[in-house]
Each structure stands twice: as structure tokens, then as C-alpha cells.
Amino acid sequence: MKLNLEELKEAEPKCFKCKRDAEIKLSYCDLCSRCFQEQVEKRIRKANRDFQMLDRKDKVIAAISGGKDSAVMLYMLKQMQDRIGFELEALLIDEGIAGYRSFCKQKAEELCQKLEVKLTTSSFKDAFDNSLDEALKKRTKESDKTELKACTICGVFRKHLLNKKARELNGTKLATGHNADDIAQTFLMNLMRSEVERLKRFSPTMDEKDDFVPRIKPLLYVPEKEIALYAMLKNLPFELRECPNSKESFRGEVKDFMNSVEAKYLGIKFNILQSYLKLHKIIKEKEETEAKPAFSPLKCEKCGENSSATTCKACQIKDKISTS
Ligand code: SF4
Ligand code: ZN
């Protein structure tokens, strides 16, 4: 067989955008490293523009975990800070998960040092008297084990603490590292559980309401795999190991399901995300044309935080754990 070097070279994949040699093979196109990085950055800037996430007067508190998503988010916020001019600090919640959180915390500290961003850490142990591991051991009743799964306790405590600490740090925005896959998963989970009210509340940005620090999700247009790749190309410190509790979570199962469908039908994840964004727009427009009832959340009688009942969910769980 005759080999023609020039022909072989021609057959090498070329970047879809600039026609240089492609180094990155995505499921929908091949890109060179430079165009790939530009594409990720453009999507993050587009999310900011589409949802007016960042303002010069903001003090942005970036919730970081030591993982790839929040590493990329903090890196990009730092770049955008130079152009827009807002204040930026990072916040890490230490749940107290042995063999996991300490490694992630170390990476988060390295990242903040590298990017010269001030980091505040707050723990479940300090705020709720028990680390997550301790709380899980204290669930003796079978009913509590079913009702209070690791991710349920973790999610409620983390949300509560993030808002409280962001407010204490005088944050005007709380940025979280949810990527496109996370958002599609949450949308699907809400549908599967018929949680329509949650679906309404789950938003790319959450408006300021009473004591809630508005949340923003700058990575909402970027798929998980591309974030991991970007973090590696930028040499950002991040921890790859997964939380030992993630396997028992409903989200983990939805993630596996979505990945298996995506493997057969390319573009499914993107379509779910688009459906969510379209539906969200319709809900928003409808809300704007309807007279809004005044939003007045109750204050938890135990901790003083916003609550939909006289005792907030975090205090209910805290009490349950202490009486188990
Ligand atoms: Fe918390 Fe569950 Fe995430 Fe682990 S997987 S950090 S327990 S929410
Ligand atoms: Zn409370």
C-alpha cells in the first residue's frame, strides 16, 4: 500500500472553527485547544449577559468545593472581575466527610492562593453541632435513615449555611458552580418527583428576597466534561475524587440515566437544558404579568433564618439528629 504523507495530514481532524489541527474531540465537533477554551469562556460570558448576573457594584461570594466546577467558576469570575470591577471572595463549606472533604479543602486553598482570592471556611460541626459523618451515625431509627439520607441532610445544611455566611460576608451575589449537566439533572429530578413548586423556584439566577442572597450560576451553559477539560488545560488545582455518599443519591442515578441516553441519542442533555430554559422563561413572563402576592417568609423561631414554617428545615433536621 502506498502512503502519501500529505494525504494523511489532510485526513487529520481539523478545528471546526479555525481549521488548525484539532486537539480536542467533542461529541459534536473537533476543536483546537485555543478555540475550545475560547468557546467555554464565551459561554460563561453569555450566561452573564443573558441573565445579568454580575454588576460593578456587586460583592460576589463564590461557593467553592475544591472540585473542577467551582475551580473553573472562580477562575472565570476572577477574569471577569478585572473587566467588570466587582469584589470577589470565596466560601467553602466543610461538611465533615472523612476521606473526601479534607482533600478537596486543600485544593480549594491552593486555588484561592493561586488566584489571590480571600477564602472563608465554615463547617457543619460549628453551625449544627455535628459533622455530616456524625449526623449519619446518630440516625438510629430506621425511619430517620430513610427520610434523612446523606444528601438530604447535606443539601439542607449547605444551602442554609451558604446563605447565612454569604450574608455575613456582605455578599450581594452568591455564585455556585452548577454546570449544564447539573441543571438538566435538577430539572429532570423535579419532573420525576412532580415537584412543580421547586421547578418554579429553580432558576439560573434567584432574585433577592428578604434575607436571601441572590444566587447566580455562571456555568449553566457549559457541559460537565468540557469544564473538566478546561480545568485541566488551565492547570487549575482541583480534586477528582467523588463524595463517598454520591452513589446512594437520586441525583447519581439520574446522572447515569442521562449519560446512558445521551450515549445513544446525541444532544439529549442539551435538549433537556433548553426545555428547562424555555419553560423558565414562560414562568417568569407569566409571573411578571400577574399580580404578585407579597413575599414574606417566616423567620425560624430557633435560628432566625428565613423559613417557610415556624422552624426551618435545617433546625428540624438538627433537632431530629439530637433526639435520635
Ligand atoms: Fe453532600 Fe451528597 Fe454531595 Fe456528598 S454527594 S457532598 S453527601 S450532597
Ligand atoms: Zn432555623
mmCIF file of C-alpha atoms and ligand atoms in Angstrom:
data_model
loop_
_atom_site.group_PDB
_atom_site.id
_atom_site.type_symbol
_atom_site.label_atom_id
_atom_site.label_comp_id
_atom_site.label_asym_id
_atom_site.label_seq_id
_atom_site.Cartn_x
_atom_site.Cartn_y
_atom_site.Cartn_z
ATOM 1 C CA MET A 1 0.000 0.000 0.000
ATOM 2 C CA LYS A 2 1.316 3.436 -0.942
ATOM 3 C CA LEU A 3 1.298 6.005 1.823
ATOM 4 C CA ASN A 4 1.039 9.626 0.944
ATOM 5 C CA LEU A 5 2.078 11.794 3.927
ATOM 6 C CA GLU A 6 0.272 14.878 2.646
ATOM 7 C CA GLU A 7 -2.960 12.932 2.229
ATOM 8 C CA LEU A 8 -2.626 11.515 5.741
ATOM 9 C CA LYS A 9 -2.082 15.003 7.120
ATOM 10 C CA GLU A 10 -5.212 16.179 5.331
ATOM 11 C CA ALA A 11 -7.162 13.385 6.989
ATOM 12 C CA GLU A 12 -6.175 14.561 10.467
ATOM 13 C CA PRO A 13 -9.092 16.235 12.213
ATOM 14 C CA LYS A 14 -9.132 19.989 11.864
ATOM 15 C CA CYS A 15 -10.531 22.552 14.245
ATOM 16 C CA PHE A 16 -14.136 23.273 13.323
ATOM 17 C CA LYS A 17 -13.560 26.999 13.905
ATOM 18 C CA CYS A 18 -10.039 27.936 12.751
ATOM 19 C CA LYS A 19 -9.042 24.868 10.667
ATOM 20 C CA ARG A 20 -5.792 24.353 12.571
ATOM 21 C CA ASP A 21 -5.073 20.803 13.807
ATOM 22 C CA ALA A 22 -7.731 19.770 16.290
ATOM 23 C CA GLU A 23 -6.626 18.502 19.697
ATOM 24 C CA ILE A 24 -9.996 18.275 21.393
ATOM 25 C CA LYS A 25 -12.603 15.809 20.210
ATOM 26 C CA LEU A 26 -16.067 16.718 21.458
ATOM 27 C CA SER A 27 -19.115 14.652 20.585
ATOM 28 C CA TYR A 28 -20.422 17.422 18.297
ATOM 29 C CA CYS A 29 -17.184 18.820 16.792
ATOM 30 C CA ASP A 30 -13.369 18.829 16.859
ATOM 31 C CA LEU A 31 -11.569 21.917 18.135
ATOM 32 C CA CYS A 32 -8.019 23.116 18.700
ATOM 33 C CA SER A 33 -7.141 23.854 22.295
ATOM 34 C CA ARG A 34 -7.344 27.627 21.841
ATOM 35 C CA CYS A 35 -10.775 27.639 20.189
ATOM 36 C CA PHE A 36 -12.058 25.175 22.798
ATOM 37 C CA GLN A 37 -11.013 27.443 25.667
ATOM 38 C CA GLU A 38 -12.492 30.477 23.923
ATOM 39 C CA GLN A 39 -15.768 28.593 23.466
ATOM 40 C CA VAL A 40 -16.009 27.780 27.203
ATOM 41 C CA GLU A 41 -15.207 31.387 28.147
ATOM 42 C CA LYS A 42 -17.744 32.762 25.636
ATOM 43 C CA ARG A 43 -20.488 30.587 27.092
ATOM 44 C CA ILE A 44 -19.766 31.825 30.614
ATOM 45 C CA ARG A 45 -19.816 35.443 29.422
ATOM 46 C CA LYS A 46 -23.044 34.777 27.531
ATOM 47 C CA ALA A 47 -24.683 33.406 30.697
ATOM 48 C CA ASN A 48 -23.672 36.599 32.488
ATOM 49 C CA ARG A 49 -25.186 38.741 29.721
ATOM 50 C CA ASP A 50 -28.368 36.673 29.262
ATOM 51 C CA PHE A 51 -29.215 36.716 32.959
ATOM 52 C CA GLN A 52 -27.460 39.960 34.015
ATOM 53 C CA MET A 53 -25.592 38.125 36.721
ATOM 54 C CA LEU A 54 -22.747 40.479 37.556
ATOM 55 C CA ASP A 55 -22.597 44.168 38.255
ATOM 56 C CA ARG A 56 -19.711 46.513 39.044
ATOM 57 C CA LYS A 57 -21.217 47.254 42.480
ATOM 58 C CA ASP A 58 -21.505 43.587 43.472
ATOM 59 C CA LYS A 59 -19.626 41.727 46.139
ATOM 60 C CA VAL A 60 -19.627 38.198 44.746
ATOM 61 C CA ILE A 61 -19.219 35.283 47.129
ATOM 62 C CA ALA A 62 -18.130 32.227 45.148
ATOM 63 C CA ALA A 63 -19.172 28.956 46.777
ATOM 64 C CA ILE A 64 -16.250 26.649 46.100
ATOM 65 C CA SER A 65 -15.751 22.988 46.913
ATOM 66 C CA GLY A 66 -12.282 22.022 45.660
ATOM 67 C CA GLY A 67 -13.840 20.332 42.633
ATOM 68 C CA LYS A 68 -13.461 21.185 38.942
ATOM 69 C CA ASP A 69 -16.697 23.145 38.521
ATOM 70 C CA SER A 70 -16.145 25.703 41.238
ATOM 71 C CA ALA A 71 -12.433 25.926 40.273
ATOM 72 C CA VAL A 72 -13.386 26.974 36.727
ATOM 73 C CA MET A 73 -16.084 29.271 38.063
ATOM 74 C CA LEU A 74 -13.680 31.071 40.405
ATOM 75 C CA TYR A 75 -11.038 31.327 37.681
ATOM 76 C CA MET A 76 -13.543 32.876 35.264
ATOM 77 C CA LEU A 77 -15.030 35.186 37.894
ATOM 78 C CA LYS A 78 -11.510 36.412 38.554
ATOM 79 C CA GLN A 79 -11.066 37.180 34.821
ATOM 80 C CA MET A 80 -14.431 38.928 34.682
ATOM 81 C CA GLN A 81 -13.657 40.865 37.863
ATOM 82 C CA ASP A 82 -10.735 42.527 36.072
ATOM 83 C CA ARG A 83 -13.110 43.774 33.348
ATOM 84 C CA ILE A 84 -16.291 44.486 35.323
ATOM 85 C CA GLY A 85 -14.777 45.529 38.649
ATOM 86 C CA PHE A 86 -16.875 43.745 41.310
ATOM 87 C CA GLU A 87 -15.491 42.459 44.645
ATOM 88 C CA LEU A 88 -14.817 38.737 44.874
ATOM 89 C CA GLU A 89 -14.351 36.330 47.794
ATOM 90 C CA ALA A 90 -14.648 32.555 48.115
ATOM 91 C CA LEU A 91 -16.571 30.479 50.636
ATOM 92 C CA LEU A 92 -16.108 26.778 51.362
ATOM 93 C CA ILE A 93 -18.477 24.665 53.427
ATOM 94 C CA ASP A 94 -16.811 21.799 55.279
ATOM 95 C CA GLU A 95 -19.486 19.125 55.741
ATOM 96 C CA GLY A 96 -17.152 16.808 57.641
ATOM 97 C CA ILE A 97 -16.956 13.830 55.262
ATOM 98 C CA ALA A 98 -13.952 11.621 56.063
ATOM 99 C CA GLY A 99 -11.660 10.696 53.179
ATOM 100 C CA TYR A 100 -13.117 13.353 50.925
ATOM 101 C CA ARG A 101 -13.586 16.888 52.187
ATOM 102 C CA SER A 102 -10.053 17.403 53.597
ATOM 103 C CA PHE A 103 -8.531 16.597 50.167
ATOM 104 C CA CYS A 104 -10.954 18.939 48.422
ATOM 105 C CA LYS A 105 -10.333 21.653 51.008
ATOM 106 C CA GLN A 106 -6.616 21.504 50.334
ATOM 107 C CA LYS A 107 -7.206 22.009 46.593
ATOM 108 C CA ALA A 108 -9.607 24.880 47.288
ATOM 109 C CA GLU A 109 -6.957 26.581 49.407
ATOM 110 C CA GLU A 110 -4.344 26.093 46.658
ATOM 111 C CA LEU A 111 -6.732 27.548 44.100
ATOM 112 C CA CYS A 112 -7.512 30.634 46.188
ATOM 113 C CA GLN A 113 -3.819 31.195 46.797
ATOM 114 C CA LYS A 114 -3.086 30.908 43.077
ATOM 115 C CA LEU A 115 -5.883 33.304 42.136
ATOM 116 C CA GLU A 116 -5.294 35.596 45.136
ATOM 117 C CA VAL A 117 -8.883 35.350 46.348
ATOM 118 C CA LYS A 118 -9.748 35.501 50.061
ATOM 119 C CA LEU A 119 -11.250 32.221 51.311
ATOM 120 C CA THR A 120 -13.604 31.768 54.281
ATOM 121 C CA THR A 121 -14.401 28.277 55.557
ATOM 122 C CA SER A 122 -17.441 27.327 57.603
ATOM 123 C CA SER A 123 -18.271 23.868 58.947
ATOM 124 C CA PHE A 124 -21.405 21.847 59.665
ATOM 125 C CA LYS A 125 -19.822 20.936 63.008
ATOM 126 C CA ASP A 126 -19.688 24.583 64.125
ATOM 127 C CA ALA A 127 -23.069 25.531 62.729
ATOM 128 C CA PHE A 128 -25.123 22.417 63.503
ATOM 129 C CA ASP A 129 -23.113 20.703 66.310
ATOM 130 C CA ASN A 130 -22.423 17.633 64.156
ATOM 131 C CA SER A 131 -20.329 16.930 61.093
ATOM 132 C CA LEU A 132 -22.214 15.084 58.331
ATOM 133 C CA ASP A 133 -20.480 11.817 59.281
ATOM 134 C CA GLU A 134 -21.515 12.266 62.928
ATOM 135 C CA ALA A 135 -25.087 13.156 61.957
ATOM 136 C CA LEU A 136 -25.343 9.997 59.841
ATOM 137 C CA LYS A 137 -24.134 7.798 62.710
ATOM 138 C CA LYS A 138 -26.732 9.296 65.034
ATOM 139 C CA ARG A 139 -29.639 8.184 62.872
ATOM 140 C CA THR A 140 -30.669 5.137 64.848
ATOM 141 C CA LYS A 141 -34.338 4.886 63.846
ATOM 142 C CA GLU A 142 -34.963 3.138 60.532
ATOM 143 C CA SER A 143 -37.474 5.841 59.575
ATOM 144 C CA ASP A 144 -34.783 8.512 60.025
ATOM 145 C CA LYS A 145 -32.360 6.541 57.853
ATOM 146 C CA THR A 146 -34.911 6.519 55.042
ATOM 147 C CA GLU A 147 -36.034 10.088 55.482
ATOM 148 C CA LEU A 148 -32.686 11.647 56.301
ATOM 149 C CA LYS A 149 -30.366 10.395 53.581
ATOM 150 C CA ALA A 150 -26.833 11.817 53.474
ATOM 151 C CA CYS A 151 -27.562 14.110 50.535
ATOM 152 C CA THR A 152 -30.801 15.374 52.089
ATOM 153 C CA ILE A 153 -29.069 16.470 55.302
ATOM 154 C CA CYS A 154 -26.091 17.768 53.360
ATOM 155 C CA GLY A 155 -28.194 19.745 50.875
ATOM 156 C CA VAL A 156 -30.378 21.407 53.516
ATOM 157 C CA PHE A 157 -27.451 22.258 55.836
ATOM 158 C CA ARG A 158 -25.247 23.516 52.983
ATOM 159 C CA LYS A 159 -27.923 25.752 51.484
ATOM 160 C CA HIS A 160 -28.699 27.216 54.908
ATOM 161 C CA LEU A 161 -25.043 27.840 55.767
ATOM 162 C CA LEU A 162 -24.091 29.239 52.372
ATOM 163 C CA ASN A 163 -26.823 31.852 52.560
ATOM 164 C CA LYS A 164 -26.048 32.743 56.185
ATOM 165 C CA LYS A 165 -22.301 33.079 55.611
ATOM 166 C CA ALA A 166 -22.655 34.923 52.299
ATOM 167 C CA ARG A 167 -24.879 37.441 54.065
ATOM 168 C CA GLU A 168 -22.403 37.771 56.948
ATOM 169 C CA LEU A 169 -19.676 38.454 54.384
ATOM 170 C CA ASN A 170 -21.893 41.244 52.941
ATOM 171 C CA GLY A 171 -22.251 39.355 49.664
ATOM 172 C CA THR A 172 -24.684 40.775 47.111
ATOM 173 C CA LYS A 173 -24.449 37.641 44.901
ATOM 174 C CA LEU A 174 -23.763 34.023 45.775
ATOM 175 C CA ALA A 175 -22.206 32.206 42.814
ATOM 176 C CA THR A 176 -22.491 28.421 42.606
ATOM 177 C CA GLY A 177 -20.693 26.065 40.209
ATOM 178 C CA HIS A 178 -23.729 24.294 38.735
ATOM 179 C CA ASN A 179 -22.911 23.231 35.178
ATOM 180 C CA ALA A 180 -25.251 22.424 32.258
ATOM 181 C CA ASP A 181 -25.454 18.734 33.282
ATOM 182 C CA ASP A 182 -26.342 19.638 36.900
ATOM 183 C CA ILE A 183 -29.124 21.918 35.735
ATOM 184 C CA ALA A 184 -30.566 19.355 33.323
ATOM 185 C CA GLN A 185 -30.416 16.759 36.140
ATOM 186 C CA THR A 186 -32.216 19.020 38.621
ATOM 187 C CA PHE A 187 -34.905 19.796 36.042
ATOM 188 C CA LEU A 188 -35.454 16.109 35.359
ATOM 189 C CA MET A 189 -35.436 15.244 39.077
ATOM 190 C CA ASN A 190 -38.100 17.870 39.753
ATOM 191 C CA LEU A 191 -40.220 16.445 36.932
ATOM 192 C CA MET A 192 -39.754 12.873 38.155
ATOM 193 C CA ARG A 193 -40.784 13.826 41.688
ATOM 194 C CA SER A 194 -43.620 16.059 40.464
ATOM 195 C CA GLU A 195 -42.132 18.958 42.417
ATOM 196 C CA VAL A 196 -43.643 21.764 40.371
ATOM 197 C CA GLU A 197 -43.099 24.423 43.026
ATOM 198 C CA ARG A 198 -39.393 23.600 43.125
ATOM 199 C CA LEU A 199 -39.330 23.751 39.360
ATOM 200 C CA LYS A 200 -40.673 27.282 39.603
ATOM 201 C CA ARG A 201 -38.098 28.293 42.196
ATOM 202 C CA PHE A 202 -35.112 26.679 40.440
ATOM 203 C CA SER A 203 -33.666 29.467 38.377
ATOM 204 C CA PRO A 204 -30.376 30.447 36.626
ATOM 205 C CA THR A 205 -30.468 33.485 38.903
ATOM 206 C CA MET A 206 -32.510 33.901 42.041
ATOM 207 C CA ASP A 207 -33.752 37.368 42.887
ATOM 208 C CA GLU A 208 -33.084 39.000 46.219
ATOM 209 C CA LYS A 209 -35.905 38.212 48.565
ATOM 210 C CA ASP A 210 -35.735 39.330 52.144
ATOM 211 C CA ASP A 211 -32.592 37.781 53.691
ATOM 212 C CA PHE A 212 -31.759 35.518 50.737
ATOM 213 C CA VAL A 213 -28.555 36.467 48.944
ATOM 214 C CA PRO A 214 -29.348 36.267 45.191
ATOM 215 C CA ARG A 215 -27.768 33.225 43.584
ATOM 216 C CA ILE A 216 -26.116 33.051 40.195
ATOM 217 C CA LYS A 217 -24.977 30.062 38.135
ATOM 218 C CA PRO A 218 -22.289 31.306 35.712
ATOM 219 C CA LEU A 219 -21.530 27.793 34.326
ATOM 220 C CA LEU A 220 -25.085 26.982 33.293
ATOM 221 C CA TYR A 221 -24.257 26.765 29.559
ATOM 222 C CA VAL A 222 -21.121 24.612 29.927
ATOM 223 C CA PRO A 223 -21.320 20.783 29.939
ATOM 224 C CA GLU A 224 -19.567 18.937 32.749
ATOM 225 C CA LYS A 225 -16.987 17.210 30.541
ATOM 226 C CA GLU A 226 -15.918 20.482 28.984
ATOM 227 C CA ILE A 227 -15.448 22.045 32.401
ATOM 228 C CA ALA A 228 -13.156 19.182 33.455
ATOM 229 C CA LEU A 229 -11.152 19.589 30.256
ATOM 230 C CA TYR A 230 -10.913 23.354 30.657
ATOM 231 C CA ALA A 231 -9.761 22.995 34.295
ATOM 232 C CA MET A 232 -7.005 20.620 33.153
ATOM 233 C CA LEU A 233 -5.902 22.848 30.272
ATOM 234 C CA LYS A 234 -5.709 25.824 32.634
ATOM 235 C CA ASN A 235 -3.821 23.731 35.183
ATOM 236 C CA LEU A 236 -6.228 24.666 37.967
ATOM 237 C CA PRO A 237 -5.904 22.772 41.253
ATOM 238 C CA PHE A 238 -8.954 20.548 41.768
ATOM 239 C CA GLU A 239 -9.819 17.225 43.365
ATOM 240 C CA LEU A 240 -11.301 14.498 41.170
ATOM 241 C CA ARG A 241 -12.399 12.037 43.830
ATOM 242 C CA GLU A 242 -16.142 11.817 44.416
ATOM 243 C CA CYS A 243 -18.015 12.077 47.687
ATOM 244 C CA PRO A 244 -18.453 8.551 49.156
ATOM 245 C CA ASN A 245 -22.174 9.291 49.626
ATOM 246 C CA SER A 246 -22.797 10.210 45.993
ATOM 247 C CA LYS A 247 -23.597 6.631 44.985
ATOM 248 C CA GLU A 248 -26.663 6.444 47.191
ATOM 249 C CA SER A 249 -28.087 9.680 45.829
ATOM 250 C CA PHE A 250 -31.071 10.005 43.500
ATOM 251 C CA ARG A 251 -29.082 12.602 41.551
ATOM 252 C CA GLY A 252 -26.372 9.985 40.900
ATOM 253 C CA GLU A 253 -28.959 7.677 39.339
ATOM 254 C CA VAL A 254 -30.468 10.451 37.219
ATOM 255 C CA LYS A 255 -26.954 11.383 36.069
ATOM 256 C CA ASP A 256 -26.193 7.797 34.995
ATOM 257 C CA PHE A 257 -29.563 7.576 33.239
ATOM 258 C CA MET A 258 -28.980 10.831 31.347
ATOM 259 C CA ASN A 259 -25.477 9.783 30.318
ATOM 260 C CA SER A 260 -26.687 6.427 29.028
ATOM 261 C CA VAL A 261 -29.460 8.056 26.957
ATOM 262 C CA GLU A 262 -27.020 10.696 25.663
ATOM 263 C CA ALA A 263 -24.647 7.933 24.518
ATOM 264 C CA LYS A 264 -27.410 6.624 22.242
ATOM 265 C CA TYR A 265 -29.089 9.874 21.256
ATOM 266 C CA LEU A 266 -26.608 12.699 20.929
ATOM 267 C CA GLY A 267 -27.903 16.072 22.117
ATOM 268 C CA ILE A 268 -30.472 14.807 24.651
ATOM 269 C CA LYS A 269 -28.801 16.606 27.568
ATOM 270 C CA PHE A 270 -28.666 19.843 25.627
ATOM 271 C CA ASN A 271 -32.366 19.471 24.746
ATOM 272 C CA ILE A 272 -33.308 18.943 28.406
ATOM 273 C CA LEU A 273 -31.388 22.091 29.348
ATOM 274 C CA GLN A 274 -33.070 24.056 26.560
ATOM 275 C CA SER A 275 -36.518 22.792 27.639
ATOM 276 C CA TYR A 276 -35.791 23.959 31.167
ATOM 277 C CA LEU A 277 -34.666 27.410 29.991
ATOM 278 C CA LYS A 278 -37.727 27.818 27.739
ATOM 279 C CA LEU A 279 -40.101 26.754 30.493
ATOM 280 C CA HIS A 280 -38.349 29.030 32.967
ATOM 281 C CA LYS A 281 -38.806 31.977 30.593
ATOM 282 C CA ILE A 282 -42.525 31.237 30.235
ATOM 283 C CA ILE A 283 -42.946 31.001 34.032
ATOM 284 C CA LYS A 284 -41.045 34.282 34.533
ATOM 285 C CA GLU A 285 -43.108 36.121 31.905
ATOM 286 C CA LYS A 286 -46.328 34.806 33.414
ATOM 287 C CA GLU A 287 -45.256 35.880 36.899
ATOM 288 C CA GLU A 288 -44.425 39.354 35.648
ATOM 289 C CA THR A 289 -47.872 39.862 34.122
ATOM 290 C CA GLU A 290 -49.707 38.535 37.159
ATOM 291 C CA ALA A 291 -50.126 40.494 40.385
ATOM 292 C CA LYS A 292 -47.570 39.100 42.771
ATOM 293 C CA PRO A 293 -48.544 38.321 46.323
ATOM 294 C CA ALA A 294 -46.133 39.986 48.761
ATOM 295 C CA PHE A 295 -43.306 37.599 49.596
ATOM 296 C CA SER A 296 -42.910 37.478 53.325
ATOM 297 C CA PRO A 297 -41.108 34.390 54.550
ATOM 298 C CA LEU A 298 -41.397 33.487 58.178
ATOM 299 C CA LYS A 299 -38.353 33.652 60.408
ATOM 300 C CA CYS A 300 -37.311 30.395 62.021
ATOM 301 C CA GLU A 301 -38.071 30.655 65.724
ATOM 302 C CA LYS A 302 -34.860 28.789 66.543
ATOM 303 C CA CYS A 303 -32.165 30.314 64.335
ATOM 304 C CA GLY A 304 -33.812 33.428 62.907
ATOM 305 C CA GLU A 305 -33.167 32.463 59.269
ATOM 306 C CA ASN A 306 -35.850 32.658 56.573
ATOM 307 C CA SER A 307 -38.214 29.751 56.625
ATOM 308 C CA SER A 308 -41.458 28.515 55.099
ATOM 309 C CA ALA A 309 -42.534 27.148 58.527
ATOM 310 C CA THR A 310 -42.095 28.289 62.124
ATOM 311 C CA THR A 311 -38.972 26.099 62.354
ATOM 312 C CA CYS A 312 -36.684 25.963 59.324
ATOM 313 C CA LYS A 313 -35.729 22.686 57.645
ATOM 314 C CA ALA A 314 -32.128 22.869 58.928
ATOM 315 C CA CYS A 315 -33.276 23.278 62.554
ATOM 316 C CA GLN A 316 -35.828 20.466 62.120
ATOM 317 C CA ILE A 317 -33.058 18.121 60.955
ATOM 318 C CA LYS A 318 -30.683 19.337 63.683
ATOM 319 C CA ASP A 319 -33.365 18.585 66.331
ATOM 320 C CA LYS A 320 -34.141 15.192 64.833
ATOM 321 C CA ILE A 321 -30.477 14.216 64.933
ATOM 322 C CA SER A 322 -30.041 15.303 68.542
ATOM 323 C CA THR A 323 -33.090 13.295 69.673
ATOM 324 C CA SER A 324 -32.336 10.166 67.608
HETATM 325 FE FE1 SF4 B 1 -23.238 16.131 50.193
HETATM 326 FE FE2 SF4 B 1 -24.427 14.134 48.874
HETATM 327 FE FE3 SF4 B 1 -22.887 15.908 47.570
HETATM 328 FE FE4 SF4 B 1 -21.788 14.141 49.230
HETATM 329 S S1 SF4 B 1 -22.872 13.677 47.331
HETATM 330 S S2 SF4 B 1 -21.295 16.328 49.120
HETATM 331 S S3 SF4 B 1 -23.338 13.988 50.827
HETATM 332 S S4 SF4 B 1 -24.827 16.327 48.612
HETATM 333 ZN ZN ZN B 2 -33.736 27.536 61.885
#
